[in-house]
Amino acid sequence: MSINLEQLRQTQQTLAKQVILTDAFCQSVKFIGGTDVGFEDDGHVTKAAIVVLTYPDFKVVEYHIARIKTQFPYIPGYLSFREYPALIEAWQQVTQKPDLLFVDGQGVAHPRRLGIASHLGLLLDMPTIGVAKKKLCGQYESLPKQAGSVTPLQDKQEQIGWVLCSKNNCNPLFISAGHRVSQDSALKWVNLCLRGYRLPEPTRWADAIASNKPLFKNFKHAQ
DNA sequence: GCGACAG
DNA sequence: ATCTTGTCGC
């Protein structure tokens, strides 16, 4: 398999123009989804997890895991091409489609404004929000490690997202609009989904499912 | 040239 | 992302 980054770059630039940064979903949110990707067999298998939670009580409605052969390497700035195939496969198994989807990674806080959250949002035609644990690009002023503190993430005179301290003494999260949501709403929804942990509930559950963490193991045991 | 670099 | 023990702090 050969990779033409120049071509993929063109693809991103074209798709980026289709991203909608306004709140085009006005219905009440009753279900929120979360996605995360993990790897198995030394990276040869991509494992995608999608979870659907009720809002605002965050009960697990359903979850799905898809495993496919990994067919693209990790290249900063091109993460979506590595992960979206598995995510789409998992998405097709979802019965109760959520009103809003939290994606692990950047939304428009990306060099070409098409992080995985935006890319997936376009492919699924869904409102998405990017929740990343690390910065990909942009600059921001240092902020206190106090839950609730937030500062804009900027790139060339443009706000591309937010840097949010979601829990005391924890590293901040990098929040950005994915698709069909405004930057303000992206931040608002993340705050509405925080429950005392660093990660908002949809992301926390998806992470636990994709990586088979205690939260998920205990949940299965109780089922 | 050098550092930075989602998962 | 993943491989992994103990350890420090709230």
PDB file of C-alpha atoms (C1' of nucleotides) in Angstrom:
ATOM      1  CA  MET A   1       0.000   0.000   0.000  1.00  0.00           C
ATOM      2  CA  SER A   2       1.421   3.358  -0.957  1.00  0.00           C
ATOM      3  CA  ILE A   3       0.349   6.595   0.660  1.00  0.00           C
ATOM      4  CA  ASN A   4      -0.037   9.845  -1.185  1.00  0.00           C
ATOM      5  CA  LEU A   5      -0.079  12.456   1.548  1.00  0.00           C
ATOM      6  CA  GLU A   6      -0.400  15.260  -0.956  1.00  0.00           C
ATOM      7  CA  GLN A   7      -3.601  13.716  -2.237  1.00  0.00           C
ATOM      8  CA  LEU A   8      -4.971  13.171   1.259  1.00  0.00           C
ATOM      9  CA  ARG A   9      -4.129  16.747   2.077  1.00  0.00           C
ATOM     10  CA  GLN A  10      -6.202  17.893  -0.877  1.00  0.00           C
ATOM     11  CA  THR A  11      -9.031  15.694   0.327  1.00  0.00           C
ATOM     12  CA  GLN A  12      -8.901  17.308   3.749  1.00  0.00           C
ATOM     13  CA  GLN A  13      -8.896  20.804   2.329  1.00  0.00           C
ATOM     14  CA  THR A  14     -11.914  20.010   0.196  1.00  0.00           C
ATOM     15  CA  LEU A  15     -13.859  18.407   3.041  1.00  0.00           C
ATOM     16  CA  ALA A  16     -12.931  21.175   5.480  1.00  0.00           C
ATOM     17  CA  LYS A  17     -14.991  23.594   3.412  1.00  0.00           C
ATOM     18  CA  GLN A  18     -18.069  21.471   4.077  1.00  0.00           C
ATOM     19  CA  VAL A  19     -17.749  21.577   7.846  1.00  0.00           C
ATOM     20  CA  ILE A  20     -20.546  23.507   9.500  1.00  0.00           C
ATOM     21  CA  LEU A  21     -19.644  25.442  12.627  1.00  0.00           C
ATOM     22  CA  THR A  22     -23.122  26.525  13.652  1.00  0.00           C
ATOM     23  CA  ASP A  23     -25.711  24.748  15.742  1.00  0.00           C
ATOM     24  CA  ALA A  24     -27.758  23.018  13.113  1.00  0.00           C
ATOM     25  CA  PHE A  25     -29.338  20.678  15.604  1.00  0.00           C
ATOM     26  CA  CYS A  26     -32.007  22.235  17.766  1.00  0.00           C
ATOM     27  CA  GLN A  27     -33.890  19.184  18.958  1.00  0.00           C
ATOM     28  CA  SER A  28     -33.512  18.245  22.579  1.00  0.00           C
ATOM     29  CA  VAL A  29     -30.579  15.956  23.210  1.00  0.00           C
ATOM     30  CA  LYS A  30     -31.692  12.666  24.718  1.00  0.00           C
ATOM     31  CA  PHE A  31     -28.831  10.442  23.624  1.00  0.00           C
ATOM     32  CA  ILE A  32     -25.138  11.222  23.418  1.00  0.00           C
ATOM     33  CA  GLY A  33     -22.555   8.987  21.798  1.00  0.00           C
ATOM     34  CA  GLY A  34     -18.873   8.521  22.403  1.00  0.00           C
ATOM     35  CA  THR A  35     -16.174   6.910  20.281  1.00  0.00           C
ATOM     36  CA  ASP A  36     -12.652   5.707  20.874  1.00  0.00           C
ATOM     37  CA  VAL A  37     -10.175   3.502  19.088  1.00  0.00           C
ATOM     38  CA  GLY A  38      -7.683   1.023  20.448  1.00  0.00           C
ATOM     39  CA  PHE A  39      -5.296  -1.415  18.851  1.00  0.00           C
ATOM     40  CA  GLU A  40      -4.606  -5.110  19.207  1.00  0.00           C
ATOM     41  CA  ASP A  41      -2.097  -7.631  17.928  1.00  0.00           C
ATOM     42  CA  ASP A  42       0.750  -5.170  18.001  1.00  0.00           C
ATOM     43  CA  GLY A  43      -1.210  -2.593  16.041  1.00  0.00           C
ATOM     44  CA  HIS A  44      -2.288  -4.861  13.210  1.00  0.00           C
ATOM     45  CA  VAL A  45      -5.897  -4.777  14.331  1.00  0.00           C
ATOM     46  CA  THR A  46      -7.848  -1.556  14.819  1.00  0.00           C
ATOM     47  CA  LYS A  47     -10.545  -1.811  17.461  1.00  0.00           C
ATOM     48  CA  ALA A  48     -13.262   0.830  17.439  1.00  0.00           C
ATOM     49  CA  ALA A  49     -15.829   1.319  20.162  1.00  0.00           C
ATOM     50  CA  ILE A  50     -19.010   3.356  20.115  1.00  0.00           C
ATOM     51  CA  VAL A  51     -21.249   3.834  23.105  1.00  0.00           C
ATOM     52  CA  VAL A  52     -24.635   5.485  23.371  1.00  0.00           C
ATOM     53  CA  LEU A  53     -25.637   7.060  26.678  1.00  0.00           C
ATOM     54  CA  THR A  54     -28.858   8.656  27.820  1.00  0.00           C
ATOM     55  CA  TYR A  55     -28.736  12.353  28.619  1.00  0.00           C
ATOM     56  CA  PRO A  56     -28.592  13.740  31.223  1.00  0.00           C
ATOM     57  CA  ASP A  57     -28.281  10.646  33.398  1.00  0.00           C
ATOM     58  CA  PHE A  58     -25.625   8.874  31.319  1.00  0.00           C
ATOM     59  CA  LYS A  59     -26.951   5.330  31.395  1.00  0.00           C
ATOM     60  CA  VAL A  60     -25.472   2.981  28.800  1.00  0.00           C
ATOM     61  CA  VAL A  61     -28.076   2.277  26.146  1.00  0.00           C
ATOM     62  CA  GLU A  62     -25.871   0.214  23.870  1.00  0.00           C
ATOM     63  CA  TYR A  63     -22.283  -0.216  22.806  1.00  0.00           C
ATOM     64  CA  HIS A  64     -20.568  -1.833  19.858  1.00  0.00           C
ATOM     65  CA  ILE A  65     -17.041  -2.902  19.047  1.00  0.00           C
ATOM     66  CA  ALA A  66     -15.670  -3.345  15.531  1.00  0.00           C
ATOM     67  CA  ARG A  67     -12.352  -4.955  14.673  1.00  0.00           C
ATOM     68  CA  ILE A  68     -10.727  -4.548  11.283  1.00  0.00           C
ATOM     69  CA  LYS A  69      -7.260  -4.968   9.890  1.00  0.00           C
ATOM     70  CA  THR A  70      -5.228  -1.798  10.323  1.00  0.00           C
ATOM     71  CA  GLN A  71      -4.567  -0.392   6.877  1.00  0.00           C
ATOM     72  CA  PHE A  72      -3.027   2.981   7.523  1.00  0.00           C
ATOM     73  CA  PRO A  73      -0.179   4.170   9.774  1.00  0.00           C
ATOM     74  CA  TYR A  74      -0.413   6.884  12.391  1.00  0.00           C
ATOM     75  CA  ILE A  75       0.704  10.159  10.895  1.00  0.00           C
ATOM     76  CA  PRO A  76       0.061  13.348  12.865  1.00  0.00           C
ATOM     77  CA  GLY A  77      -2.502  15.345  10.923  1.00  0.00           C
ATOM     78  CA  TYR A  78      -3.868  12.263   9.147  1.00  0.00           C
ATOM     79  CA  LEU A  79      -5.242  10.308  12.060  1.00  0.00           C
ATOM     80  CA  SER A  80      -8.738  10.055  10.642  1.00  0.00           C
ATOM     81  CA  PHE A  81      -7.623   7.963   7.682  1.00  0.00           C
ATOM     82  CA  ARG A  82      -6.317   5.387  10.135  1.00  0.00           C
ATOM     83  CA  GLU A  83      -9.345   5.278  12.398  1.00  0.00           C
ATOM     84  CA  TYR A  84     -12.517   6.148  10.539  1.00  0.00           C
ATOM     85  CA  PRO A  85     -13.006   2.824   8.698  1.00  0.00           C
ATOM     86  CA  ALA A  86     -13.370   0.943  11.980  1.00  0.00           C
ATOM     87  CA  LEU A  87     -15.508   3.681  13.492  1.00  0.00           C
ATOM     88  CA  ILE A  88     -17.927   3.558  10.575  1.00  0.00           C
ATOM     89  CA  GLU A  89     -18.228  -0.188  10.901  1.00  0.00           C
ATOM     90  CA  ALA A  90     -19.068   0.181  14.584  1.00  0.00           C
ATOM     91  CA  TRP A  91     -21.496   2.995  13.782  1.00  0.00           C
ATOM     92  CA  GLN A  92     -23.463   0.796  11.394  1.00  0.00           C
ATOM     93  CA  GLN A  93     -24.287  -1.476  14.306  1.00  0.00           C
ATOM     94  CA  VAL A  94     -25.832   1.323  16.339  1.00  0.00           C
ATOM     95  CA  THR A  95     -29.593   1.021  16.654  1.00  0.00           C
ATOM     96  CA  GLN A  96     -30.354   4.112  18.712  1.00  0.00           C
ATOM     97  CA  LYS A  97     -28.447   6.828  16.861  1.00  0.00           C
ATOM     98  CA  PRO A  98     -27.409   9.577  19.323  1.00  0.00           C
ATOM     99  CA  ASP A  99     -28.189  13.259  18.837  1.00  0.00           C
ATOM    100  CA  LEU A 100     -24.589  14.261  19.378  1.00  0.00           C
ATOM    101  CA  LEU A 101     -21.300  12.393  19.110  1.00  0.00           C
ATOM    102  CA  PHE A 102     -18.117  12.923  21.114  1.00  0.00           C
ATOM    103  CA  VAL A 103     -15.033  11.853  19.186  1.00  0.00           C
ATOM    104  CA  ASP A 104     -11.576  11.215  20.631  1.00  0.00           C
ATOM    105  CA  GLY A 105      -9.228  13.614  18.902  1.00  0.00           C
ATOM    106  CA  GLN A 106      -9.413  17.083  17.398  1.00  0.00           C
ATOM    107  CA  GLY A 107     -12.326  18.631  15.561  1.00  0.00           C
ATOM    108  CA  VAL A 108     -11.341  21.749  13.623  1.00  0.00           C
ATOM    109  CA  ALA A 109      -8.312  22.297  15.859  1.00  0.00           C
ATOM    110  CA  HIS A 110      -6.270  20.820  13.040  1.00  0.00           C
ATOM    111  CA  PRO A 111      -3.734  22.277  10.557  1.00  0.00           C
ATOM    112  CA  ARG A 112      -6.307  22.074   7.760  1.00  0.00           C
ATOM    113  CA  ARG A 113      -9.334  22.288  10.047  1.00  0.00           C
ATOM    114  CA  LEU A 114     -10.333  18.670   9.554  1.00  0.00           C
ATOM    115  CA  GLY A 115      -9.459  16.607  12.597  1.00  0.00           C
ATOM    116  CA  ILE A 116     -11.039  13.183  13.027  1.00  0.00           C
ATOM    117  CA  ALA A 117     -14.119  14.572  14.780  1.00  0.00           C
ATOM    118  CA  SER A 118     -14.898  16.853  11.842  1.00  0.00           C
ATOM    119  CA  HIS A 119     -14.078  14.201   9.274  1.00  0.00           C
ATOM    120  CA  LEU A 120     -16.253  11.597  10.965  1.00  0.00           C
ATOM    121  CA  GLY A 121     -19.022  14.127  11.443  1.00  0.00           C
ATOM    122  CA  LEU A 122     -19.112  14.756   7.711  1.00  0.00           C
ATOM    123  CA  LEU A 123     -19.019  11.067   6.831  1.00  0.00           C
ATOM    124  CA  LEU A 124     -21.851  10.274   9.235  1.00  0.00           C
ATOM    125  CA  ASP A 125     -23.671  13.562   8.746  1.00  0.00           C
ATOM    126  CA  MET A 126     -23.745  13.917  12.526  1.00  0.00           C
ATOM    127  CA  PRO A 127     -23.106  16.734  14.987  1.00  0.00           C
ATOM    128  CA  THR A 128     -19.695  15.946  16.509  1.00  0.00           C
ATOM    129  CA  ILE A 129     -17.356  17.407  19.091  1.00  0.00           C
ATOM    130  CA  GLY A 130     -13.618  16.781  19.285  1.00  0.00           C
ATOM    131  CA  VAL A 131     -12.235  15.871  22.706  1.00  0.00           C
ATOM    132  CA  ALA A 132      -8.456  15.452  22.632  1.00  0.00           C
ATOM    133  CA  LYS A 133      -6.019  14.787  25.460  1.00  0.00           C
ATOM    134  CA  LYS A 134      -3.135  16.516  23.714  1.00  0.00           C
ATOM    135  CA  LYS A 135      -2.664  19.506  21.469  1.00  0.00           C
ATOM    136  CA  LEU A 136      -2.055  19.041  17.776  1.00  0.00           C
ATOM    137  CA  CYS A 137      -1.624  22.661  16.749  1.00  0.00           C
ATOM    138  CA  GLY A 138      -2.348  26.177  17.964  1.00  0.00           C
ATOM    139  CA  GLN A 139      -1.289  28.321  20.897  1.00  0.00           C
ATOM    140  CA  TYR A 140      -2.855  29.150  24.237  1.00  0.00           C
ATOM    141  CA  GLU A 141      -2.111  30.963  27.453  1.00  0.00           C
ATOM    142  CA  SER A 142      -1.276  28.816  30.455  1.00  0.00           C
ATOM    143  CA  LEU A 143      -4.258  28.216  32.661  1.00  0.00           C
ATOM    144  CA  PRO A 144      -4.639  27.269  36.324  1.00  0.00           C
ATOM    145  CA  LYS A 145      -5.035  23.566  37.067  1.00  0.00           C
ATOM    146  CA  GLN A 146      -8.385  24.267  38.578  1.00  0.00           C
ATOM    147  CA  ALA A 147     -11.500  22.557  37.298  1.00  0.00           C
ATOM    148  CA  GLY A 148     -13.497  24.913  35.136  1.00  0.00           C
ATOM    149  CA  SER A 149     -10.673  27.142  33.969  1.00  0.00           C
ATOM    150  CA  VAL A 150     -10.661  27.536  30.220  1.00  0.00           C
ATOM    151  CA  THR A 151      -8.820  29.515  27.584  1.00  0.00           C
ATOM    152  CA  PRO A 152      -9.140  29.787  23.792  1.00  0.00           C
ATOM    153  CA  LEU A 153      -6.917  27.686  21.533  1.00  0.00           C
ATOM    154  CA  GLN A 154      -5.788  29.921  18.706  1.00  0.00           C
ATOM    155  CA  ASP A 155      -4.064  29.522  15.397  1.00  0.00           C
ATOM    156  CA  LYS A 156      -3.298  32.510  13.231  1.00  0.00           C
ATOM    157  CA  GLN A 157      -5.687  35.040  14.744  1.00  0.00           C
ATOM    158  CA  GLU A 158      -8.402  32.411  14.668  1.00  0.00           C
ATOM    159  CA  GLN A 159      -9.969  30.510  17.518  1.00  0.00           C
ATOM    160  CA  ILE A 160      -9.892  26.830  16.648  1.00  0.00           C
ATOM    161  CA  GLY A 161     -11.051  25.459  19.992  1.00  0.00           C
ATOM    162  CA  TRP A 162     -10.659  25.563  23.757  1.00  0.00           C
ATOM    163  CA  VAL A 163      -8.217  24.356  26.361  1.00  0.00           C
ATOM    164  CA  LEU A 164     -10.200  23.190  29.359  1.00  0.00           C
ATOM    165  CA  CYS A 165      -9.121  22.064  32.789  1.00  0.00           C
ATOM    166  CA  SER A 166     -11.857  19.507  33.411  1.00  0.00           C
ATOM    167  CA  LYS A 167     -10.581  18.336  36.793  1.00  0.00           C
ATOM    168  CA  ASN A 168      -8.313  19.749  39.486  1.00  0.00           C
ATOM    169  CA  ASN A 169      -4.623  19.011  39.061  1.00  0.00           C
ATOM    170  CA  CYS A 170      -5.118  17.232  35.763  1.00  0.00           C
ATOM    171  CA  ASN A 171      -3.746  18.079  32.350  1.00  0.00           C
ATOM    172  CA  PRO A 172      -6.260  20.032  30.283  1.00  0.00           C
ATOM    173  CA  LEU A 173      -8.440  18.726  27.459  1.00  0.00           C
ATOM    174  CA  PHE A 174      -8.435  20.221  23.976  1.00  0.00           C
ATOM    175  CA  ILE A 175     -11.997  20.801  22.896  1.00  0.00           C
ATOM    176  CA  SER A 176     -13.048  21.849  19.426  1.00  0.00           C
ATOM    177  CA  ALA A 177     -16.137  21.841  17.279  1.00  0.00           C
ATOM    178  CA  GLY A 178     -16.325  18.856  14.963  1.00  0.00           C
ATOM    179  CA  HIS A 179     -19.276  19.361  12.644  1.00  0.00           C
ATOM    180  CA  ARG A 180     -22.701  20.962  12.949  1.00  0.00           C
ATOM    181  CA  VAL A 181     -21.912  22.544  16.307  1.00  0.00           C
ATOM    182  CA  SER A 182     -20.465  25.915  17.249  1.00  0.00           C
ATOM    183  CA  GLN A 183     -17.306  26.302  19.287  1.00  0.00           C
ATOM    184  CA  ASP A 184     -19.417  27.637  22.148  1.00  0.00           C
ATOM    185  CA  SER A 185     -21.715  24.635  22.090  1.00  0.00           C
ATOM    186  CA  ALA A 186     -18.782  22.245  21.915  1.00  0.00           C
ATOM    187  CA  LEU A 187     -17.473  23.652  25.179  1.00  0.00           C
ATOM    188  CA  LYS A 188     -20.938  23.785  26.683  1.00  0.00           C
ATOM    189  CA  TRP A 189     -21.680  20.135  25.973  1.00  0.00           C
ATOM    190  CA  VAL A 190     -18.364  18.933  27.305  1.00  0.00           C
ATOM    191  CA  ASN A 191     -19.005  20.802  30.532  1.00  0.00           C
ATOM    192  CA  LEU A 192     -22.500  19.349  30.726  1.00  0.00           C
ATOM    193  CA  CYS A 193     -21.056  15.854  30.422  1.00  0.00           C
ATOM    194  CA  LEU A 194     -18.379  16.145  33.091  1.00  0.00           C
ATOM    195  CA  ARG A 195     -19.016  14.082  36.217  1.00  0.00           C
ATOM    196  CA  GLY A 196     -15.940  14.552  38.355  1.00  0.00           C
ATOM    197  CA  TYR A 197     -13.508  12.804  36.009  1.00  0.00           C
ATOM    198  CA  ARG A 198     -11.077  14.295  33.557  1.00  0.00           C
ATOM    199  CA  LEU A 199     -12.948  12.873  30.578  1.00  0.00           C
ATOM    200  CA  PRO A 200     -16.591  13.693  29.811  1.00  0.00           C
ATOM    201  CA  GLU A 201     -18.856  10.628  30.225  1.00  0.00           C
ATOM    202  CA  PRO A 202     -19.250   9.681  26.538  1.00  0.00           C
ATOM    203  CA  THR A 203     -15.493   9.704  26.037  1.00  0.00           C
ATOM    204  CA  ARG A 204     -14.794   8.027  29.348  1.00  0.00           C
ATOM    205  CA  TRP A 205     -17.094   5.121  28.509  1.00  0.00           C
ATOM    206  CA  ALA A 206     -15.873   4.759  24.963  1.00  0.00           C
ATOM    207  CA  ASP A 207     -12.308   4.743  26.259  1.00  0.00           C
ATOM    208  CA  ALA A 208     -13.132   2.084  28.831  1.00  0.00           C
ATOM    209  CA  ILE A 209     -14.837  -0.094  26.232  1.00  0.00           C
ATOM    210  CA  ALA A 210     -12.146   0.239  23.584  1.00  0.00           C
ATOM    211  CA  SER A 211      -9.398  -0.528  26.083  1.00  0.00           C
ATOM    212  CA  ASN A 212     -11.352  -2.959  28.256  1.00  0.00           C
ATOM    213  CA  LYS A 213     -10.795  -0.962  31.409  1.00  0.00           C
ATOM    214  CA  PRO A 214     -12.253  -1.647  34.883  1.00  0.00           C
ATOM    215  CA  LEU A 215     -15.215   0.670  34.354  1.00  0.00           C
ATOM    216  CA  PHE A 216     -16.293  -1.483  31.417  1.00  0.00           C
ATOM    217  CA  LYS A 217     -15.358  -4.815  32.991  1.00  0.00           C
ATOM    218  CA  ASN A 218     -17.408  -4.029  36.062  1.00  0.00           C
ATOM    219  CA  PHE A 219     -20.293  -2.942  33.883  1.00  0.00           C
ATOM    220  CA  LYS A 220     -20.255  -6.235  31.980  1.00  0.00           C
ATOM    221  CA  HIS A 221     -20.011  -8.221  35.189  1.00  0.00           C
ATOM    222  CA  ALA A 222     -23.080  -6.458  36.534  1.00  0.00           C
ATOM    223  CA  GLN A 223     -25.107  -7.120  33.389  1.00  0.00           C
TER     224      GLN A 223
ATOM    225  C1'  DG B   1      18.268  23.829  10.797  1.00  0.00           C
ATOM    226  C1'  DC B   2      15.295  22.704  15.023  1.00  0.00           C
ATOM    227  C1'  DG B   3      11.388  21.545  17.653  1.00  0.00           C
ATOM    228  C1'  DA B   4       6.441  19.928  17.682  1.00  0.00           C
ATOM    229  C1'  DC B   5       3.594  16.376  16.438  1.00  0.00           C
ATOM    230  C1'  DA B   6      -4.467  14.013  17.872  1.00  0.00           C
ATOM    231  C1'  DG B   7      -4.088   8.320  18.403  1.00  0.00           C
TER     232       DG B   7
ATOM    233  C1'  DA C   1      -1.960   4.049  20.874  1.00  0.00           C
ATOM    234  C1'  DT C   2       0.629   0.225  23.803  1.00  0.00           C
ATOM    235  C1'  DC C   3       4.051  -2.141  27.156  1.00  0.00           C
ATOM    236  C1'  DT C   4       3.995  -1.758  32.844  1.00  0.00           C
ATOM    237  C1'  DT C   5       5.232  -0.856  39.359  1.00  0.00           C
ATOM    238  C1'  DG C   6       5.248   1.856  42.347  1.00  0.00           C
ATOM    239  C1'  DT C   7       4.381   6.299  43.925  1.00  0.00           C
ATOM    240  C1'  DC C   8       2.851  11.009  44.945  1.00  0.00           C
ATOM    241  C1'  DG C   9      -1.045  14.142  45.724  1.00  0.00           C
ATOM    242  C1'  DC C  10      -5.796  15.445  46.249  1.00  0.00           C
TER     243       DC C  10
END
